[in-house]
DNA sequence: TTGAAAGCGTTACCAA
DNA sequence: TTGGTAACGCTTTCAA
């Protein structure tokens, strides 16, 4: 089913069919009738490949995740898809998974879209270099040359959180889920926390930023008698794992041990004690990324770097303030 | 940058360049050298549009969600992307969101892929009809004519759950988050529960299958003195909402009120009391869907309908069995 | 107001 | 072993 068959049936040229369907150029009312009738009868839909080839654009854009695991990325995708969809662009996704063939996969993806949103540090630098020229937005990533970036605020909110915890009177802290790669979100969180707490806090790495990772690291930490009074976790999932470990050791949270998270994923609200955490506007991050990318595609402009505000959400896992007691 | 420029630079024809790059047909070692050198120097990548047009396939497939909200769909997507990626297919996603333009969006998507996975009842019947001929897999959806289907088992596990609860000695039940649309997962769950509990259980609808929806419905229900002894919720999020309502009314779970969920999302494990629920192999559902779709695309065959097994996960929200007491 | 034809970038068949 | 060329399905310019 091609435009030729429609044209033949309607007794016009393919050019006229195209004009009729796209509303570009003039078409006599009578001719339009005939064409639409033929389109209807043949149930014709223009080939996307043909359209893209002729238009010189895909009307689609992609997004590259480090992984699709965990609630964090799902929220970002939700915001992204919604806006991209509104803007009339299809959405292609790719999960890097630390897989070996990321290079190929990213290049393949790039060939199918007009622009790409990439989570910070998921794609090797040289691959990024090959993508130069294509509209690119890095998210969850600090300002860098050569592309727009978009992230959630980390340092300042980390300071607020640390200050809040010190207000509870705690003196010894651990930062659970310490940074592996410099420059990412986690690093900034650590930076902010340390700037307030100084020597009172020490970084404790986890194998992964997951419940399992948090659990294992917390077990080791809580076993010792010289355990910290408060666990500042670099992510909610890590904090959830820490909660599990505390429970196992019979430590009451927050009475014996304070625990805080980051991101405000769904489970943070439903855990008991409910997690004090920093809410990131994840959906908004995705939505903004889609908008910025669309701008970039529509008309190139100098790069811009934006930071979205975050918010401390105080629940019960961090401690009870005197004025909160009845 | 097209294949013509490469050919010119290498001093060969475009046919030879194509053969060299795809490894189809014979190419003299020396010629191959020249071509690869030119490709390297020009940093040539074949246009995906051109390839697809000539090959007559997209090497991509799509998946249509009712919504991207909630942890359930994220898991399915994870499994789907992983397998599709392995099979060398790009992934396009679409969230129907109950939006008005689903029709257009689905048809647009269909034009970009070789096959589609669709969550049951997200796409209007007549749109599905227009898709006939395209490989299609419906998931989370019972057997139907005209396409493969894939779902998680519901009825039998519902019976197991209901039996378990009756074993706790409860007599009055409510099924929270009762079905709105016949034939979907929720309906099957209700069917199974009712087949065991009969008149002892009554269906209570929620505005949505969300925490909020569960919370609101549970509040109304628990306000009355003739409240049920156990709440069988049709989804974990609804159950989480019910837990919130119970807490608000000072009802201890499971001592005063038993609550169960469905799906085993992450928050189910971390809620306190931890949710008794039915685990669905969501990731596996997505992965299988990708595989089935690939089969269908590769070589058409008679439709097939499969059901994945589920599993009752007993945690603490459903009640304490005597033998579990120390 | 309409149509002819030139792209757009490949693949693959058929000759040479 | 290589090259010429039709085919894939559309958009758009230019003439008529």
XYZ file of C-alpha atoms (C1' of nucleotides) in Angstrom:
684
model
C 0.000 0.000 0.000
C 1.845 3.047 -1.259
C 1.020 6.556 -2.240
C 1.120 5.429 -5.872
C -1.840 3.147 -5.495
C -3.807 5.877 -3.790
C -2.926 8.275 -6.588
C -3.963 5.804 -9.228
C -7.256 5.052 -7.543
C -8.024 8.736 -7.098
C -6.940 9.451 -10.622
C -4.384 12.051 -9.571
C -0.619 12.242 -9.136
C 1.258 11.259 -6.020
C 2.161 14.880 -5.496
C -1.487 15.749 -5.143
C -2.049 12.955 -2.677
C 0.843 14.166 -0.582
C -0.375 17.746 -0.661
C -3.852 16.684 0.304
C -2.722 14.608 3.227
C -0.227 17.109 4.582
C -2.279 20.181 3.886
C 0.669 21.765 2.154
C -0.068 23.531 -1.099
C -3.460 24.105 -2.740
C -5.875 21.322 -3.673
C -9.276 21.791 -5.275
C -12.118 20.757 -2.990
C -13.304 18.210 -5.487
C -9.868 16.666 -5.898
C -9.397 16.519 -2.164
C -12.636 14.555 -1.933
C -11.464 11.969 -4.387
C -8.144 11.590 -2.682
C -9.564 11.240 0.786
C -12.020 8.700 -0.481
C -9.254 6.620 -1.993
C -7.204 6.921 1.172
C -10.168 5.769 3.180
C -10.967 2.836 0.938
C -7.423 1.605 0.811
C -6.837 2.383 4.463
C -3.624 4.102 3.542
C -1.039 5.287 6.022
C 2.139 6.887 4.712
C 5.262 4.837 5.315
C 7.160 6.310 8.203
C 10.419 5.394 6.504
C 9.470 7.226 3.363
C 8.374 10.276 5.302
C 11.486 10.396 7.417
C 13.745 9.898 4.449
C 12.118 12.686 2.511
C 11.747 15.041 5.452
C 15.263 14.415 6.601
C 14.255 13.863 10.190
C 13.068 11.044 12.396
C 10.570 12.830 14.605
C 11.845 10.624 17.369
C 14.312 10.936 20.165
C 16.124 8.607 22.474
C 17.103 8.310 26.083
C 19.980 6.302 27.493
C 19.796 4.961 31.034
C 22.587 3.404 33.044
C 20.009 0.797 34.005
C 16.251 0.525 34.061
C 16.298 -1.013 37.521
C 14.812 0.807 40.458
C 12.033 3.320 40.771
C 14.223 6.317 40.140
C 14.673 5.828 36.429
C 11.100 4.824 35.865
C 9.958 8.210 37.087
C 12.353 10.034 34.825
C 11.142 8.028 31.887
C 7.552 8.782 32.761
C 8.158 12.514 32.587
C 10.218 12.164 29.459
C 7.752 10.070 27.530
C 4.874 12.295 28.428
C 6.455 15.458 27.103
C 8.104 13.886 24.079
C 4.764 12.416 23.175
C 3.087 15.808 23.458
C 5.716 17.258 21.204
C 4.946 14.647 18.589
C 8.114 12.675 19.004
C 8.405 8.947 19.432
C 10.605 7.664 22.211
C 13.384 5.105 21.921
C 15.030 3.797 25.055
C 18.284 2.084 25.786
C 19.660 0.674 28.975
C 23.438 0.601 29.135
C 23.570 -1.977 31.919
C 27.329 -1.588 31.942
C 27.157 -4.007 29.029
C 30.087 -4.422 26.727
C 28.274 -3.446 23.565
C 27.146 -0.024 24.744
C 29.201 1.546 22.004
C 27.351 -0.197 19.231
C 23.982 0.147 20.896
C 24.340 3.880 21.374
C 25.447 4.444 17.810
C 22.589 2.354 16.555
C 20.192 4.378 18.675
C 21.700 7.624 17.476
C 20.936 6.588 13.911
C 17.261 6.399 14.678
C 16.661 9.722 16.370
C 16.994 13.469 16.012
C 18.445 13.893 19.465
C 19.479 12.061 22.580
C 19.139 12.421 26.322
C 21.886 10.625 28.184
C 22.302 9.965 31.859
C 25.643 11.227 33.059
C 28.527 8.843 32.697
C 26.640 6.035 31.001
C 28.321 6.488 27.658
C 32.100 6.368 27.122
C 33.666 9.681 26.218
C 34.851 8.697 22.768
C 31.380 7.512 21.824
C 30.018 10.856 22.937
C 32.607 12.478 20.734
C 31.338 10.567 17.715
C 27.865 11.859 18.504
C 28.994 15.450 18.233
C 26.674 17.382 15.972
C 23.629 15.565 17.223
C 21.521 17.445 19.759
C 22.470 16.056 23.135
C 21.256 16.618 26.677
C 23.067 15.110 29.625
C 21.049 14.671 32.753
C 21.974 13.951 36.305
C 25.286 15.461 35.406
C 27.097 18.722 36.184
C 27.872 21.399 33.584
C 30.203 20.278 30.831
C 31.328 21.673 27.541
C 29.674 20.678 24.312
C 26.163 19.837 25.423
C 23.235 20.971 27.516
C 23.076 19.542 30.988
C 20.277 19.187 33.479
C 20.391 17.903 37.019
C 18.852 18.073 40.427
C 20.476 20.181 43.083
C 22.667 18.159 45.421
C 25.231 20.131 47.387
C 22.956 22.661 49.024
C 20.283 20.160 49.977
C 22.987 17.920 51.377
C 24.007 20.795 53.600
C 20.435 21.291 54.730
C 20.089 17.636 55.550
C 23.366 17.527 57.431
C 22.394 20.627 59.368
C 19.073 19.092 60.279
C 20.731 15.984 61.610
C 23.210 17.964 63.644
C 20.211 19.782 65.056
C 19.115 16.454 66.489
C 22.298 16.490 68.508
C 24.096 13.635 66.808
C 27.865 13.687 66.789
C 29.035 10.677 64.813
C 27.886 10.071 61.246
C 28.519 7.723 58.380
C 27.754 8.503 54.752
C 26.603 5.155 53.423
C 26.975 4.564 49.718
C 30.002 6.755 49.232
C 30.959 7.884 45.717
C 32.743 5.575 43.308
C 32.977 7.946 40.371
C 33.966 11.564 40.841
C 31.635 14.244 39.559
C 28.358 12.390 39.792
C 25.320 13.014 41.997
C 26.661 10.919 44.822
C 29.908 12.850 44.908
C 28.066 16.116 45.195
C 25.955 14.783 48.018
C 29.016 13.675 49.891
C 30.645 17.005 49.261
C 27.713 18.893 50.748
C 27.441 16.614 53.742
C 31.132 16.788 54.490
C 31.224 20.547 54.172
C 28.891 20.768 57.152
C 29.847 17.780 59.238
C 33.583 17.800 58.579
C 35.446 15.182 60.582
C 32.273 13.964 62.251
C 31.272 12.039 59.153
C 33.095 9.327 57.305
C 32.370 7.873 53.899
C 31.442 4.206 53.696
C 31.213 2.733 50.214
C 28.696 0.121 49.182
C 29.133 -2.518 46.507
C 26.092 -1.131 44.707
C 23.550 1.591 45.320
C 20.873 -0.957 46.065
C 18.959 -2.381 49.018
C 21.335 -5.301 49.034
C 24.373 -3.038 48.906
C 23.064 -0.891 51.735
C 22.177 -3.902 53.815
C 25.589 -5.512 53.541
C 27.506 -2.341 54.228
C 25.280 -1.440 57.167
C 25.732 -4.850 58.727
C 29.470 -4.478 58.771
C 29.160 -1.015 60.187
C 26.613 -1.740 62.889
C 28.364 -4.825 64.130
C 31.042 -2.742 65.780
C 30.388 -1.115 69.109
C 31.856 2.134 67.876
C 29.004 2.516 65.432
C 27.844 5.894 64.181
C 24.728 7.551 65.591
C 23.329 8.463 62.209
C 23.509 6.918 58.737
C 23.239 9.388 55.899
C 22.565 7.207 52.895
C 23.279 8.365 49.380
C 20.046 6.830 48.090
C 16.728 5.578 49.439
C 17.424 2.037 48.416
C 20.658 2.021 50.328
C 18.753 3.453 53.308
C 16.124 0.750 53.038
C 18.892 -1.815 53.229
C 20.309 -0.059 56.264
C 16.892 -0.197 57.924
C 16.841 -3.938 57.377
C 20.255 -4.310 58.952
C 19.273 -2.177 61.937
C 16.199 -4.303 62.475
C 18.312 -7.408 62.362
C 20.602 -6.072 65.057
C 17.696 -4.974 67.208
C 18.534 -1.310 66.845
C 15.540 1.015 67.083
C 15.336 3.718 64.432
C 15.550 6.599 65.180
C 16.067 6.048 68.924
C 19.297 4.086 68.623
C 20.218 4.950 65.094
C 19.060 7.640 62.690
C 18.816 6.791 59.008
C 18.152 9.075 56.050
C 17.813 8.458 52.340
C 17.822 10.374 49.099
C 15.371 10.617 46.162
C 12.075 9.949 47.937
C 11.090 6.828 46.072
C 7.735 5.311 46.837
C 9.020 2.835 49.388
C 10.537 5.669 51.442
C 7.113 6.837 52.460
C 5.850 3.402 53.360
C 8.830 2.109 55.263
C 8.469 2.156 59.031
C 9.903 4.307 60.329
C 9.180 6.369 57.255
C 12.372 7.649 55.700
C 13.544 11.191 56.028
C 14.937 11.939 52.605
C 15.593 14.519 49.940
C 12.959 14.644 47.271
C 14.202 14.960 43.744
C 11.801 16.083 41.047
C 12.534 13.036 38.926
C 9.526 13.246 36.725
C 10.230 16.900 36.157
C 13.805 16.063 35.295
C 12.617 13.807 32.523
C 10.021 16.284 31.336
C 12.481 19.165 31.207
C 15.008 17.038 29.411
C 12.467 16.313 26.711
C 11.685 19.989 26.368
C 15.289 21.099 26.258
C 16.090 18.462 23.684
C 13.219 19.601 21.545
C 14.491 23.179 21.658
C 17.917 21.991 20.666
C 16.566 20.033 17.737
C 14.237 22.747 16.569
C 16.906 25.414 16.485
C 20.457 25.039 17.684
C 21.546 27.504 20.347
C 24.438 27.922 22.769
C 24.527 25.248 25.435
C 22.803 25.819 28.738
C 23.103 24.197 32.127
C 20.282 23.979 34.554
C 19.753 22.689 38.068
C 16.365 21.719 39.470
C 15.601 22.436 43.115
C 15.191 19.614 45.612
C 13.475 19.481 48.942
C 14.142 17.996 52.358
C 11.302 15.718 53.438
C 11.414 15.140 57.154
C 9.689 11.971 58.258
C 10.482 9.870 61.267
C 13.648 7.930 60.545
C 15.948 10.822 61.376
C 14.844 11.441 64.962
C 12.195 13.046 67.079
C 12.375 16.735 67.700
C 11.279 17.859 71.172
C 8.512 20.059 69.828
C 7.095 17.119 67.934
C 6.515 15.170 71.144
C 3.052 15.674 72.524
C 28.088 11.345 4.445
C 26.663 8.638 2.212
C 27.798 5.391 0.751
C 28.494 7.223 -2.494
C 31.224 9.332 -0.990
C 32.812 6.291 0.532
C 32.685 4.519 -2.794
C 34.224 7.449 -4.573
C 37.016 7.776 -2.054
C 37.770 4.069 -2.189
C 37.556 4.087 -5.967
C 34.889 1.373 -6.060
C 31.141 1.142 -6.543
C 28.569 1.540 -3.817
C 27.664 -2.100 -4.237
C 31.169 -3.084 -3.228
C 31.068 -0.828 -0.206
C 27.821 -2.387 0.885
C 29.139 -5.894 0.410
C 32.268 -5.109 2.325
C 30.421 -3.638 5.263
C 27.778 -6.320 5.488
C 30.015 -9.249 4.674
C 27.575 -10.399 2.025
C 29.101 -11.534 -1.241
C 32.792 -11.806 -2.103
C 35.252 -8.925 -1.879
C 38.944 -9.132 -2.709
C 41.150 -8.610 0.305
C 42.808 -5.657 -1.290
C 39.514 -3.997 -2.181
C 38.184 -4.569 1.292
C 41.229 -2.758 2.652
C 40.582 0.279 0.533
C 36.943 0.387 1.468
C 37.532 0.013 5.182
C 40.133 2.721 5.038
C 37.725 5.101 3.360
C 35.020 4.215 5.861
C 37.408 4.890 8.693
C 38.621 8.192 7.323
C 35.151 9.491 6.630
C 33.769 8.002 9.824
C 30.913 6.562 7.848
C 27.854 4.953 9.380
C 25.126 3.688 7.069
C 21.892 5.614 7.337
C 19.423 3.653 9.369
C 16.601 4.956 7.218
C 18.268 3.766 4.060
C 19.009 0.378 5.515
C 15.493 -0.100 6.807
C 13.961 0.987 3.547
C 16.080 -1.397 1.539
C 15.839 -4.279 3.973
C 12.132 -3.834 4.357
C 12.285 -4.027 8.128
C 12.852 -1.719 11.049
C 14.812 -3.959 13.376
C 12.851 -2.316 16.143
C 9.811 -3.121 18.152
C 7.444 -1.258 20.381
C 5.644 -1.683 23.647
C 2.458 0.080 24.696
C 1.758 0.679 28.371
C -1.470 1.883 29.923
C 0.739 4.184 31.975
C 4.372 4.332 32.980
C 3.454 5.149 36.560
C 4.215 2.736 39.336
C 6.908 0.145 39.813
C 5.010 -2.614 38.072
C 5.460 -1.378 34.545
C 9.043 -0.375 35.078
C 9.921 -3.968 35.817
C 8.198 -5.246 32.730
C 10.027 -2.710 30.636
C 13.319 -3.726 32.168
C 12.847 -7.325 31.108
C 11.604 -6.306 27.710
C 14.407 -3.923 26.893
C 17.037 -6.362 27.986
C 15.893 -9.150 25.717
C 14.972 -6.964 22.773
C 18.390 -5.420 22.993
C 20.047 -8.834 22.976
C 18.056 -9.750 19.907
C 19.359 -6.684 18.147
C 16.137 -4.754 18.175
C 15.665 -1.170 19.263
C 12.840 -0.421 21.642
C 10.144 2.212 21.223
C 7.774 2.905 24.074
C 4.408 4.512 24.336
C 2.271 5.285 27.318
C -1.439 5.423 26.577
C -2.296 7.395 29.713
C -5.933 7.097 28.748
C -5.113 10.045 26.541
C -7.429 11.008 23.752
C -4.905 10.611 20.971
C -4.009 7.009 21.677
C -5.323 6.056 18.268
C -2.906 8.274 16.424
C -0.030 7.533 18.738
C -0.396 3.780 18.350
C -0.619 3.963 14.591
C 2.405 6.206 14.492
C 4.285 3.743 16.659
C 3.178 0.832 14.515
C 4.733 2.536 11.511
C 8.122 2.496 13.156
C 8.395 -1.115 14.223
C 8.241 -4.702 13.059
C 6.027 -5.776 15.910
C 4.258 -4.587 18.999
C 3.695 -5.695 22.557
C 0.544 -4.262 24.029
C -0.770 -4.333 27.558
C -4.272 -5.715 27.610
C -7.040 -3.227 27.058
C -4.864 -0.182 26.482
C -5.684 0.067 22.817
C -9.227 0.383 21.445
C -10.463 -2.636 19.539
C -10.815 -0.937 16.185
C -7.245 0.318 16.351
C -6.108 -3.218 17.060
C -8.061 -4.303 14.017
C -6.158 -1.857 11.851
C -2.953 -3.371 13.158
C -3.881 -6.805 11.898
C -1.048 -8.305 9.912
C 1.581 -6.849 12.211
C 3.063 -9.248 14.739
C 1.314 -8.535 18.004
C 1.656 -9.844 21.539
C -0.831 -8.909 24.191
C 0.360 -9.152 27.731
C -1.421 -9.126 31.018
C -4.392 -10.360 29.067
C -6.245 -13.650 28.697
C -6.301 -15.741 25.506
C -7.925 -14.024 22.564
C -8.203 -14.704 18.885
C -5.844 -13.122 16.414
C -2.728 -12.615 18.494
C -0.362 -14.214 20.963
C -1.073 -13.522 24.583
C 1.027 -13.742 27.691
C 0.043 -13.191 31.269
C 0.708 -14.066 34.861
C -1.459 -16.621 36.559
C -4.213 -15.042 38.632
C -7.134 -17.288 39.473
C -5.271 -20.154 41.078
C -2.983 -17.963 43.138
C -6.002 -15.970 44.239
C -7.466 -19.194 45.545
C -4.283 -20.023 47.384
C -4.233 -16.606 48.979
C -7.877 -16.769 49.969
C -7.339 -20.222 51.438
C -4.383 -18.993 53.412
C -6.404 -16.167 54.883
C -9.241 -18.432 55.807
C -6.665 -20.564 57.548
C -6.039 -17.624 59.825
C -9.625 -17.968 60.964
C -11.011 -14.787 59.467
C -14.659 -14.727 58.504
C -15.371 -11.359 56.930
C -13.396 -10.092 53.958
C -13.358 -7.200 51.548
C -11.687 -7.278 48.145
C -10.310 -3.781 47.842
C -9.763 -2.427 44.357
C -12.525 -4.414 42.720
C -12.544 -4.794 38.921
C -13.748 -2.003 36.663
C -13.212 -3.750 33.344
C -14.202 -7.368 32.821
C -11.566 -9.809 31.643
C -8.483 -8.122 33.055
C -6.066 -9.247 35.760
C -8.112 -7.718 38.528
C -11.245 -9.533 37.420
C -9.456 -12.844 37.510
C -8.123 -12.151 40.957
C -11.583 -11.355 42.195
C -12.929 -14.442 40.532
C -10.413 -16.663 42.296
C -10.940 -15.027 45.656
C -14.684 -15.255 45.417
C -14.628 -18.864 44.338
C -13.088 -19.736 47.693
C -14.594 -17.182 50.023
C -18.059 -16.977 48.483
C -20.423 -14.763 50.434
C -17.789 -13.985 53.038
C -16.088 -11.519 50.736
C -17.471 -8.454 49.077
C -15.951 -6.361 46.314
C -15.086 -2.756 47.098
C -14.035 -0.643 44.143
C -11.378 2.056 44.316
C -11.231 5.183 42.212
C -7.812 4.099 40.976
C -5.450 1.236 41.628
C -3.095 3.510 43.508
C -2.001 4.274 47.058
C -4.385 7.196 47.080
C -7.235 5.101 45.755
C -6.623 2.392 48.341
C -6.338 4.913 51.118
C -9.617 6.625 50.343
C -11.576 3.437 49.886
C -10.129 1.899 53.044
C -11.009 4.963 55.093
C -14.643 4.680 54.138
C -14.607 1.004 54.852
C -12.835 1.114 58.185
C -14.903 3.951 59.544
C -17.872 1.643 60.021
C -18.022 -0.624 63.014
C -19.054 -3.530 60.827
C -15.683 -3.491 59.154
C -14.171 -6.587 57.576
C -11.488 -8.567 59.364
C -9.251 -8.825 56.311
C -8.598 -6.627 53.289
C -7.568 -8.506 50.172
C -6.221 -5.785 47.929
C -6.008 -6.214 44.188
C -2.596 -4.543 44.076
C 0.260 -3.680 46.416
C -0.254 0.017 45.984
C -3.864 -0.254 47.014
C -2.725 -2.312 50.017
C -0.170 0.332 50.941
C -2.950 2.884 50.952
C -5.044 0.602 53.138
C -2.144 0.313 55.572
C -2.041 4.085 55.820
C -5.762 4.236 56.541
C -5.498 1.530 59.188
C -2.696 3.412 60.874
C -4.788 6.545 60.880
C -7.639 4.776 62.601
C -5.347 3.175 65.128
C -5.972 -0.314 63.849
C -3.088 -2.733 64.346
C -2.169 -4.863 61.366
C -2.493 -7.834 61.432
C -3.931 -8.015 64.980
C -7.039 -5.934 64.281
C -7.036 -6.063 60.528
C -5.256 -8.249 58.006
C -4.112 -6.701 54.732
C -2.690 -8.362 51.641
C -1.452 -7.034 48.325
C -0.595 -8.282 44.882
C 2.498 -8.014 42.635
C 5.249 -7.785 45.258
C 6.596 -4.392 44.356
C 9.619 -3.131 46.218
C 7.663 -1.173 48.805
C 5.766 -4.323 49.816
C 8.866 -5.767 51.400
C 9.779 -2.592 53.241
C 6.386 -1.638 54.569
C 5.796 -2.449 58.232
C 4.147 -4.759 58.677
C 5.658 -6.206 55.521
C 2.987 -7.067 52.998
C 1.845 -10.572 52.322
C 1.364 -10.582 48.592
C 1.462 -12.566 45.375
C 4.669 -12.235 43.467
C 4.345 -11.817 39.742
C 7.360 -12.431 37.543
C 7.087 -9.003 35.964
C 10.551 -8.846 34.560
C 10.094 -12.303 33.116
C 6.809 -11.206 31.607
C 8.579 -8.466 29.706
C 11.438 -10.717 28.722
C 9.152 -13.463 27.427
C 7.069 -10.949 25.541
C 10.174 -9.764 23.728
C 11.095 -13.319 22.849
C 7.656 -14.283 21.664
C 7.425 -11.177 19.560
C 10.757 -11.932 17.976
C 9.579 -15.423 17.052
C 6.463 -13.986 15.538
C 8.427 -11.512 13.472
C 11.029 -13.988 12.372
C 8.540 -16.526 11.123
C 4.784 -16.317 11.476
C 3.161 -19.239 13.252
C -0.214 -20.061 14.771
C -0.997 -17.969 17.826
C -0.101 -19.226 21.255
C -1.252 -18.305 24.725
C 0.893 -18.655 27.750
C 0.521 -18.101 31.461
C 3.446 -17.520 33.816
C 3.309 -18.969 37.323
C 3.019 -16.710 40.354
C 3.867 -17.286 43.971
C 2.351 -16.478 47.338
C 4.759 -14.538 49.522
C 3.726 -14.716 53.138
C 5.037 -11.886 55.224
C 3.476 -10.389 58.321
C 0.540 -8.261 57.242
C -1.822 -11.211 56.880
C -1.652 -12.539 60.436
C 0.409 -14.622 62.779
C 0.112 -18.365 62.581
C 0.274 -20.191 65.912
C 3.304 -22.195 64.913
C 5.123 -19.025 64.053
C 4.865 -17.765 67.617
C 7.886 -18.655 69.667
C -4.555 23.846 -9.415
C -1.967 19.902 -10.972
C 1.813 16.701 -12.462
C 6.592 15.226 -13.611
C 10.639 14.200 -11.673
C 14.568 14.780 -8.661
C 16.075 13.598 -4.559
C 16.705 10.948 0.205
C 20.511 6.410 1.348
C 20.548 1.954 1.240
C 20.320 -3.319 -0.502
C 20.543 -6.874 -3.732
C 19.912 -8.800 -8.244
C 21.952 -9.461 -12.592
C 25.698 -8.766 -15.931
C 30.107 -8.287 -17.004
C 35.310 -10.274 -8.141
C 33.112 -6.043 -9.425
C 29.741 -2.558 -11.126
C 25.281 -0.866 -12.852
C 20.813 -0.177 -11.519
C 16.104 -1.081 -9.998
C 13.554 -0.796 -5.910
C 12.076 0.886 -1.370
C 7.999 5.211 -0.279
C 7.782 9.527 0.396
C 8.323 15.178 -0.082
C 9.013 19.065 -2.653
C 10.477 21.985 -6.395
C 9.573 23.529 -10.820
C 6.743 23.807 -14.955
C 2.734 23.676 -17.100
